[in-house]
Amino acid sequence: MENKGPKTTELKSLQSKTNNTGADPKMTSVKKDNLCEHDVKKLENTCPQSYPRKSVETSTKHVNLPQTGNPCKWEAEGPCRDQPSDIEPVKGARSGDQFKNANIDQMHKTGKQVHRGSEENSDNWTHRKSSSGRSVKMANTKHPSKDTETEGKVTSCNLQQLKSCNPVHVVCVTSEQDEVDVVPESPLSDVCSDTCASDIGGPGKLNKYQSSSGDSHAFEKESEPESPMDVDNAKNSCQGSEADEETSPFLDEQEDVDTSKAASKSSRFQRGNADPELRRSPFSSKCCEGARYNFYFEGTDDSVKEDELHTKSYGISPALSSECKGAKHCGKKDSKITAHFTRIPRTEEKSRKEPCEFKHQRPGRKIPKYIPPSLPTNKKWFGTPIEEMRRMPMCGARLPHLRPSTNHTVTIRVDLLRAGEVPKPFPTHYKDLWDNKHVKMPCSEQNLYPVEDENGDRTAGSRFELIQTALLNKFTSSHDLKEAILRYNVAYAKKWDFTALTDFCDKVLEDAESQHLFQSILPDMVKLALCLPSICTQPIPLLKQKMNHSITMSQEQIASFLANAFFCTFPRRNAKMKSEYSSYPDINFNRLFEGRSPRKPEKLKTLFCYFRRVTEKKPTGLVTFTRQSLQDLPDWERSHKKLTRLHVTYEGTIESNGRGMLQVDFANRFVGGGVTGAGLVQEEIRFLINPELIVSRLITEVLDHNECLIITGTEQYSEYTGYAETYRWARSHEDDTPRDEWQRCCTEIVAIDAFHFRRFLDQFVPEKIRRELNKAYCGFARPAVPPQHLSAIATGNWGCGAFGGDSRLKALIQILAAAEAGRDVVYFTFGDAELMRDIYSMHTFLTEKGQTVGDVYRLLLRYYNEECRSCSTPGPDVKLYPFIYNTLESYADSTDEDEKGLCFDD
């Protein structure tokens, strides 16, 4: 009661400050940042003194009241939901460019929590609003206004929230996005056609998404894990792509614990499925932005610090403010792949953003004091300039003469290999092998099918003859194509669904495009598929586990394989469980034709673009598929290798900016992930724009822990925009990548699969760290190639999506594996500028301290023993990078100046 007077005075002071802010619409974002930073520092200094543990508990009890809801009633407020606004977006505290590629997956999750809290307590809000007698202003999207009006309303709204001690109120402010009408290119033609430029949702057509480089639709929902096969627990397989940004069970579990830890039982948010309509609302990201401004004002006065503690007791982390800084960009069209990769676990985010959060500290615990030097916030990259990194073919050694061997299958005439000429197949005549070591070909004489004769007796006939008969019939509609495919797949006539293919042909394509598809492209694809016996004359070995083997084939042969995959002609590859190919990915495209997913039309556009290109002009290059299985793995603890050079940036993509480098595919154990299904993230997108990668699914058995797949020479045929739900085929791409002596494009892609962690702490277990190090090393190492001839590695947040990896740990693991393999690293953080600075600071710190790979590995082991082994919370109190900084600094202070390196006894 003694502090009541001062708090009232401070609240009035805050009201005065807030009103001044609303009256000055030209207040820059820099001022707001300074204000926020100033108050955060005040909070850091004040919290431990003013709010001991006992007072925090009292504060939590004090807040245990009916939870107030969101003044924006999503269901009732029609103008707020449906009508676009002319209001300009509220200016953020940081520039738009800096968050252009920011991750938005967590924004939807956070927004969903706010909606849920708002809806559950809307009645309480109404009652509290009427009883308090205070009116809460809301930015109404129905009436166009200027920036002054918008900021004034936001300020007013936040002031009222502070008066009523309401922890989070979301202000709905939307903006009408500019749209540029550009006639998109057709995947079925090189010429832009006006008929392709119909509006989205036009009459009689499915969504005709604009493929221009303008804005993209909001990321409406998180993608569902898609797999080439259903999840087989017996094989511990998770059949979506590693980079898939779906909702992870690990993340859900982590958020549950965080919420229960911070909230009282009566005021904790209840987790449940949000209304799909609300998740698709264009206001979701804007509401996050409104919450961000609310947090800014909450931090402007000491009297509000208690409210911030109340906010935590409701289970709402102030980390929402930092997450929502980039939220306004999640509503932009054509969001890049860079917009969705980074998913920072909630416990880590809270640790970095909430320095004043009260946590149980072990007795005698030293708080890390070392802070790395601050870095400029306006730089887009750090480290070695990317121009100085080694690329192929400039850095590569001269290739030996191409010839077949016991560990290298070559399916063309090497003596007739000429630049610009279609390679000739070897041998001249078709040779068939029908066994468990080779691909069972559709044209094999052993590919038999039960047929009925004139008397009704069933006999075994040639399935390939039936395929020829079915496909040589003229196609005039999608129904004809469906009937043709089912003629030689009778067992699946009632199981396979062709809805996506039918809708694409009948509702997505314009009449002229559909006519061109059925009259030109599909007949050419049929010819390409049926020419398999004359194009692919040699048995293709399967790349089984524990094999070190390479297969080099021509791009024309690959095109014939893919045409057969499209028409679902490969035998024995459709059964799901306990079949001879159950340890191989899908290859037939039947799952691509099913369902009504909006992803399917865009995937079909991308693939038809490829088929049109290769049927109009035969490709002339070669592609090599290499399965690498390493038995001699490094002794990480005793490694004396020094760290190599690093270039880290938050802009760009692996395929565009990593040309000539070893490009990492964040793969699934079943390579390709959900490319033939509904999956559409990093791995699937790469397999779509470089469709020759899909043939790896025909020959590659599921990867083991010490194995990887290296594909050299694939060509890019398409360009795209967006990612997952926002993915759009954009245009045809002419790949001008130089070729090597074997006529392969100098594009080397390595598929390495990260481990799937369902608990955040599991990845710090020494066995799991060694597994990830060995997997990355297997992908990066080339034992027979000198380091000076190895290109840099172009990689990013490997395994940090649905597979639950910590981006900072994974970056360190890849840096160590690259150093052991003798390669430099070009790291793309995919829009996360903070992660970029953290990785660079850590790499610089370790390099300046002279740390070796073994030194850093022992630090990781020590971190597990001291911080993770006995941790009872979802995440440790001290994060990995602060632990490394503090440990090395403490060690340096306790040793002689001439002692170098680091040795720990674990």
PDB file of N, CA, C and O in Angstrom, residues 62-105:
ATOM      1  N   HIS A  62      -1.711 -12.315  -7.765  1.00  0.00           N
ATOM      2  CA  HIS A  62      -2.505 -11.109  -7.991  1.00  0.00           C
ATOM      3  C   HIS A  62      -3.131 -11.117  -9.373  1.00  0.00           C
ATOM      4  O   HIS A  62      -4.245 -10.626  -9.563  1.00  0.00           O
ATOM      5  N   VAL A  63      -2.451 -11.724 -10.323  1.00  0.00           N
ATOM      6  CA  VAL A  63      -2.942 -11.689 -11.698  1.00  0.00           C
ATOM      7  C   VAL A  63      -3.941 -12.792 -11.968  1.00  0.00           C
ATOM      8  O   VAL A  63      -4.587 -12.823 -12.984  1.00  0.00           O
ATOM      9  N   ASN A  64      -4.073 -13.693 -11.017  1.00  0.00           N
ATOM     10  CA  ASN A  64      -4.932 -14.844 -11.241  1.00  0.00           C
ATOM     11  C   ASN A  64      -6.398 -14.421 -11.212  1.00  0.00           C
ATOM     12  O   ASN A  64      -7.162 -14.759 -10.334  1.00  0.00           O
ATOM     13  N   LEU A  65      -6.765 -13.610 -12.212  1.00  0.00           N
ATOM     14  CA  LEU A  65      -8.113 -13.095 -12.362  1.00  0.00           C
ATOM     15  C   LEU A  65      -8.665 -13.566 -13.678  1.00  0.00           C
ATOM     16  O   LEU A  65      -7.951 -14.129 -14.497  1.00  0.00           O
ATOM     17  N   PRO A  66      -9.958 -13.323 -13.933  1.00  0.00           N
ATOM     18  CA  PRO A  66     -10.486 -13.680 -15.265  1.00  0.00           C
ATOM     19  C   PRO A  66      -9.647 -13.017 -16.334  1.00  0.00           C
ATOM     20  O   PRO A  66      -9.409 -11.819 -16.308  1.00  0.00           O
ATOM     21  N   GLN A  67      -9.214 -13.827 -17.284  1.00  0.00           N
ATOM     22  CA  GLN A  67      -8.287 -13.349 -18.312  1.00  0.00           C
ATOM     23  C   GLN A  67      -9.008 -12.468 -19.310  1.00  0.00           C
ATOM     24  O   GLN A  67     -10.047 -12.793 -19.821  1.00  0.00           O
ATOM     25  N   THR A  68      -8.423 -11.329 -19.577  1.00  0.00           N
ATOM     26  CA  THR A  68      -9.048 -10.425 -20.531  1.00  0.00           C
ATOM     27  C   THR A  68      -8.764 -10.865 -21.928  1.00  0.00           C
ATOM     28  O   THR A  68      -7.761 -11.483 -22.211  1.00  0.00           O
ATOM     29  N   GLY A  69      -9.651 -10.535 -22.825  1.00  0.00           N
ATOM     30  CA  GLY A  69      -9.530 -10.987 -24.212  1.00  0.00           C
ATOM     31  C   GLY A  69      -9.113  -9.894 -25.130  1.00  0.00           C
ATOM     32  O   GLY A  69      -8.791  -8.796 -24.735  1.00  0.00           O
ATOM     33  N   ASN A  70      -9.135 -10.213 -26.383  1.00  0.00           N
ATOM     34  CA  ASN A  70      -8.714  -9.286 -27.428  1.00  0.00           C
ATOM     35  C   ASN A  70      -9.876  -8.373 -27.802  1.00  0.00           C
ATOM     36  O   ASN A  70     -10.971  -8.841 -28.058  1.00  0.00           O
ATOM     37  N   PRO A  71      -9.665  -7.040 -27.828  1.00  0.00           N
ATOM     38  CA  PRO A  71     -10.767  -6.150 -28.213  1.00  0.00           C
ATOM     39  C   PRO A  71     -11.197  -6.355 -29.647  1.00  0.00           C
ATOM     40  O   PRO A  71     -12.280  -5.936 -30.021  1.00  0.00           O
ATOM     41  N   CYS A  72     -10.348  -6.983 -30.448  1.00  0.00           N
ATOM     42  CA  CYS A  72     -10.730  -7.249 -31.837  1.00  0.00           C
ATOM     43  C   CYS A  72     -11.435  -8.579 -31.891  1.00  0.00           C
ATOM     44  O   CYS A  72     -10.829  -9.621 -31.791  1.00  0.00           O
ATOM     45  N   LYS A  73     -12.758  -8.602 -31.998  1.00  0.00           N
ATOM     46  CA  LYS A  73     -13.525  -9.846 -32.046  1.00  0.00           C
ATOM     47  C   LYS A  73     -13.540 -10.322 -33.493  1.00  0.00           C
ATOM     48  O   LYS A  73     -14.203  -9.754 -34.345  1.00  0.00           O
ATOM     49  N   TRP A  74     -12.815 -11.377 -33.732  1.00  0.00           N
ATOM     50  CA  TRP A  74     -12.593 -11.820 -35.120  1.00  0.00           C
ATOM     51  C   TRP A  74     -13.897 -12.244 -35.795  1.00  0.00           C
ATOM     52  O   TRP A  74     -14.089 -12.047 -36.961  1.00  0.00           O
ATOM     53  N   GLU A  75     -14.770 -12.875 -35.033  1.00  0.00           N
ATOM     54  CA  GLU A  75     -15.966 -13.396 -35.663  1.00  0.00           C
ATOM     55  C   GLU A  75     -17.008 -12.291 -35.865  1.00  0.00           C
ATOM     56  O   GLU A  75     -17.756 -12.282 -36.824  1.00  0.00           O
ATOM     57  N   ALA A  76     -17.057 -11.347 -34.898  1.00  0.00           N
ATOM     58  CA  ALA A  76     -18.129 -10.368 -34.954  1.00  0.00           C
ATOM     59  C   ALA A  76     -17.801  -9.174 -35.815  1.00  0.00           C
ATOM     60  O   ALA A  76     -18.680  -8.578 -36.419  1.00  0.00           O
ATOM     61  N   GLU A  77     -16.529  -8.786 -35.842  1.00  0.00           N
ATOM     62  CA  GLU A  77     -16.166  -7.568 -36.546  1.00  0.00           C
ATOM     63  C   GLU A  77     -15.991  -7.862 -38.023  1.00  0.00           C
ATOM     64  O   GLU A  77     -14.951  -8.310 -38.462  1.00  0.00           O
ATOM     65  N   GLY A  78     -17.013  -7.624 -38.780  1.00  0.00           N
ATOM     66  CA  GLY A  78     -16.933  -7.877 -40.209  1.00  0.00           C
ATOM     67  C   GLY A  78     -15.878  -7.062 -40.907  1.00  0.00           C
ATOM     68  O   GLY A  78     -15.067  -7.573 -41.651  1.00  0.00           O
ATOM     69  N   PRO A  79     -15.843  -5.745 -40.720  1.00  0.00           N
ATOM     70  CA  PRO A  79     -14.845  -4.927 -41.415  1.00  0.00           C
ATOM     71  C   PRO A  79     -13.430  -5.315 -41.061  1.00  0.00           C
ATOM     72  O   PRO A  79     -12.545  -5.253 -41.880  1.00  0.00           O
ATOM     73  N   CYS A  80     -13.216  -5.758 -39.832  1.00  0.00           N
ATOM     74  CA  CYS A  80     -11.855  -6.124 -39.426  1.00  0.00           C
ATOM     75  C   CYS A  80     -11.400  -7.380 -40.129  1.00  0.00           C
ATOM     76  O   CYS A  80     -10.240  -7.571 -40.376  1.00  0.00           O
ATOM     77  N   ARG A  81     -12.332  -8.262 -40.480  1.00  0.00           N
ATOM     78  CA  ARG A  81     -11.955  -9.536 -41.089  1.00  0.00           C
ATOM     79  C   ARG A  81     -11.869  -9.467 -42.588  1.00  0.00           C
ATOM     80  O   ARG A  81     -10.966  -9.999 -43.199  1.00  0.00           O
ATOM     81  N   ASP A  82     -12.845  -8.845 -43.183  1.00  0.00           N
ATOM     82  CA  ASP A  82     -13.013  -9.051 -44.612  1.00  0.00           C
ATOM     83  C   ASP A  82     -12.582  -7.889 -45.470  1.00  0.00           C
ATOM     84  O   ASP A  82     -12.225  -8.073 -46.623  1.00  0.00           O
ATOM     85  N   GLN A  83     -12.680  -6.677 -44.976  1.00  0.00           N
ATOM     86  CA  GLN A  83     -12.462  -5.545 -45.843  1.00  0.00           C
ATOM     87  C   GLN A  83     -11.031  -5.099 -45.808  1.00  0.00           C
ATOM     88  O   GLN A  83     -10.445  -4.959 -44.760  1.00  0.00           O
ATOM     89  N   PRO A  84     -10.425  -4.909 -46.974  1.00  0.00           N
ATOM     90  CA  PRO A  84      -9.066  -4.369 -46.992  1.00  0.00           C
ATOM     91  C   PRO A  84      -9.070  -2.918 -46.552  1.00  0.00           C
ATOM     92  O   PRO A  84     -10.089  -2.232 -46.578  1.00  0.00           O
ATOM     93  N   SER A  85      -7.923  -2.462 -46.131  1.00  0.00           N
ATOM     94  CA  SER A  85      -7.808  -1.104 -45.637  1.00  0.00           C
ATOM     95  C   SER A  85      -6.807  -0.328 -46.436  1.00  0.00           C
ATOM     96  O   SER A  85      -5.863  -0.854 -46.967  1.00  0.00           O
ATOM     97  N   ASP A  86      -7.040   0.947 -46.509  1.00  0.00           N
ATOM     98  CA  ASP A  86      -6.093   1.826 -47.172  1.00  0.00           C
ATOM     99  C   ASP A  86      -5.055   2.373 -46.219  1.00  0.00           C
ATOM    100  O   ASP A  86      -4.206   3.168 -46.583  1.00  0.00           O
ATOM    101  N   ILE A  87      -5.159   1.952 -44.956  1.00  0.00           N
ATOM    102  CA  ILE A  87      -4.197   2.453 -43.976  1.00  0.00           C
ATOM    103  C   ILE A  87      -2.833   1.927 -44.323  1.00  0.00           C
ATOM    104  O   ILE A  87      -2.657   0.753 -44.598  1.00  0.00           O
ATOM    105  N   GLU A  88      -1.839   2.786 -44.284  1.00  0.00           N
ATOM    106  CA  GLU A  88      -0.482   2.339 -44.545  1.00  0.00           C
ATOM    107  C   GLU A  88       0.002   1.513 -43.365  1.00  0.00           C
ATOM    108  O   GLU A  88      -0.426   1.714 -42.234  1.00  0.00           O
ATOM    109  N   PRO A  89       0.896   0.538 -43.610  1.00  0.00           N
ATOM    110  CA  PRO A  89       1.350  -0.300 -42.502  1.00  0.00           C
ATOM    111  C   PRO A  89       2.028   0.536 -41.430  1.00  0.00           C
ATOM    112  O   PRO A  89       2.743   1.485 -41.714  1.00  0.00           O
ATOM    113  N   VAL A  90       1.806   0.121 -40.182  1.00  0.00           N
ATOM    114  CA  VAL A  90       2.439   0.825 -39.076  1.00  0.00           C
ATOM    115  C   VAL A  90       3.935   0.618 -39.167  1.00  0.00           C
ATOM    116  O   VAL A  90       4.416  -0.476 -39.364  1.00  0.00           O
ATOM    117  N   LYS A  91       4.673   1.692 -39.006  1.00  0.00           N
ATOM    118  CA  LYS A  91       6.125   1.601 -39.167  1.00  0.00           C
ATOM    119  C   LYS A  91       6.712   0.769 -38.033  1.00  0.00           C
ATOM    120  O   LYS A  91       6.455   0.996 -36.879  1.00  0.00           O
ATOM    121  N   GLY A  92       7.535  -0.195 -38.403  1.00  0.00           N
ATOM    122  CA  GLY A  92       8.162  -1.058 -37.415  1.00  0.00           C
ATOM    123  C   GLY A  92       9.383  -0.406 -36.839  1.00  0.00           C
ATOM    124  O   GLY A  92       9.826   0.648 -37.244  1.00  0.00           O
ATOM    125  N   ALA A  93       9.926  -1.097 -35.888  1.00  0.00           N
ATOM    126  CA  ALA A  93      11.111  -0.566 -35.238  1.00  0.00           C
ATOM    127  C   ALA A  93      12.367  -0.853 -36.023  1.00  0.00           C
ATOM    128  O   ALA A  93      13.404  -0.322 -35.760  1.00  0.00           O
ATOM    129  N   ARG A  94      12.274  -1.751 -37.024  1.00  0.00           N
ATOM    130  CA  ARG A  94      13.423  -2.026 -37.849  1.00  0.00           C
ATOM    131  C   ARG A  94      12.993  -1.980 -39.301  1.00  0.00           C
ATOM    132  O   ARG A  94      11.839  -2.145 -39.618  1.00  0.00           O
ATOM    133  N   SER A  95      13.947  -1.775 -40.155  1.00  0.00           N
ATOM    134  CA  SER A  95      13.633  -1.583 -41.565  1.00  0.00           C
ATOM    135  C   SER A  95      13.054  -2.842 -42.162  1.00  0.00           C
ATOM    136  O   SER A  95      13.342  -3.947 -41.745  1.00  0.00           O
ATOM    137  N   GLY A  96      12.238  -2.650 -43.209  1.00  0.00           N
ATOM    138  CA  GLY A  96      11.611  -3.788 -43.854  1.00  0.00           C
ATOM    139  C   GLY A  96      12.599  -4.688 -44.533  1.00  0.00           C
ATOM    140  O   GLY A  96      12.427  -5.900 -44.565  1.00  0.00           O
ATOM    141  N   ASP A  97      13.661  -4.135 -45.083  1.00  0.00           N
ATOM    142  CA  ASP A  97      14.633  -4.965 -45.792  1.00  0.00           C
ATOM    143  C   ASP A  97      15.288  -5.975 -44.871  1.00  0.00           C
ATOM    144  O   ASP A  97      15.618  -7.074 -45.261  1.00  0.00           O
ATOM    145  N   GLN A  98      15.479  -5.562 -43.632  1.00  0.00           N
ATOM    146  CA  GLN A  98      16.171  -6.444 -42.719  1.00  0.00           C
ATOM    147  C   GLN A  98      15.364  -7.685 -42.419  1.00  0.00           C
ATOM    148  O   GLN A  98      15.889  -8.734 -42.125  1.00  0.00           O
ATOM    149  N   PHE A  99      14.047  -7.560 -42.509  1.00  0.00           N
ATOM    150  CA  PHE A  99      13.187  -8.700 -42.212  1.00  0.00           C
ATOM    151  C   PHE A  99      12.501  -9.211 -43.463  1.00  0.00           C
ATOM    152  O   PHE A  99      11.484  -9.870 -43.389  1.00  0.00           O
ATOM    153  N   LYS A 100      13.056  -8.914 -44.615  1.00  0.00           N
ATOM    154  CA  LYS A 100      12.414  -9.328 -45.854  1.00  0.00           C
ATOM    155  C   LYS A 100      12.216 -10.824 -45.920  1.00  0.00           C
ATOM    156  O   LYS A 100      11.234 -11.322 -46.412  1.00  0.00           O
ATOM    157  N   ASN A 101      13.191 -11.563 -45.408  1.00  0.00           N
ATOM    158  CA  ASN A 101      13.125 -13.005 -45.494  1.00  0.00           C
ATOM    159  C   ASN A 101      12.947 -13.647 -44.138  1.00  0.00           C
ATOM    160  O   ASN A 101      13.336 -14.772 -43.914  1.00  0.00           O
ATOM    161  N   ALA A 102      12.378 -12.892 -43.196  1.00  0.00           N
ATOM    162  CA  ALA A 102      12.276 -13.401 -41.832  1.00  0.00           C
ATOM    163  C   ALA A 102      11.345 -14.590 -41.785  1.00  0.00           C
ATOM    164  O   ALA A 102      10.408 -14.713 -42.546  1.00  0.00           O
ATOM    165  N   ASN A 103      11.612 -15.465 -40.830  1.00  0.00           N
ATOM    166  CA  ASN A 103      10.782 -16.646 -40.697  1.00  0.00           C
ATOM    167  C   ASN A 103       9.427 -16.264 -40.127  1.00  0.00           C
ATOM    168  O   ASN A 103       9.338 -15.489 -39.207  1.00  0.00           O
ATOM    169  N   ILE A 104       8.372 -16.859 -40.699  1.00  0.00           N
ATOM    170  CA  ILE A 104       7.029 -16.503 -40.237  1.00  0.00           C
ATOM    171  C   ILE A 104       6.310 -17.675 -39.609  1.00  0.00           C
ATOM    172  O   ILE A 104       5.198 -17.532 -39.153  1.00  0.00           O
ATOM    173  N   ASP A 105       6.974 -18.838 -39.563  1.00  0.00           N
ATOM    174  CA  ASP A 105       6.259 -19.971 -39.022  1.00  0.00           C
ATOM    175  C   ASP A 105       5.853 -19.740 -37.585  1.00  0.00           C
ATOM    176  O   ASP A 105       4.749 -20.063 -37.167  1.00  0.00           O
TER     177      ASP A 105
END
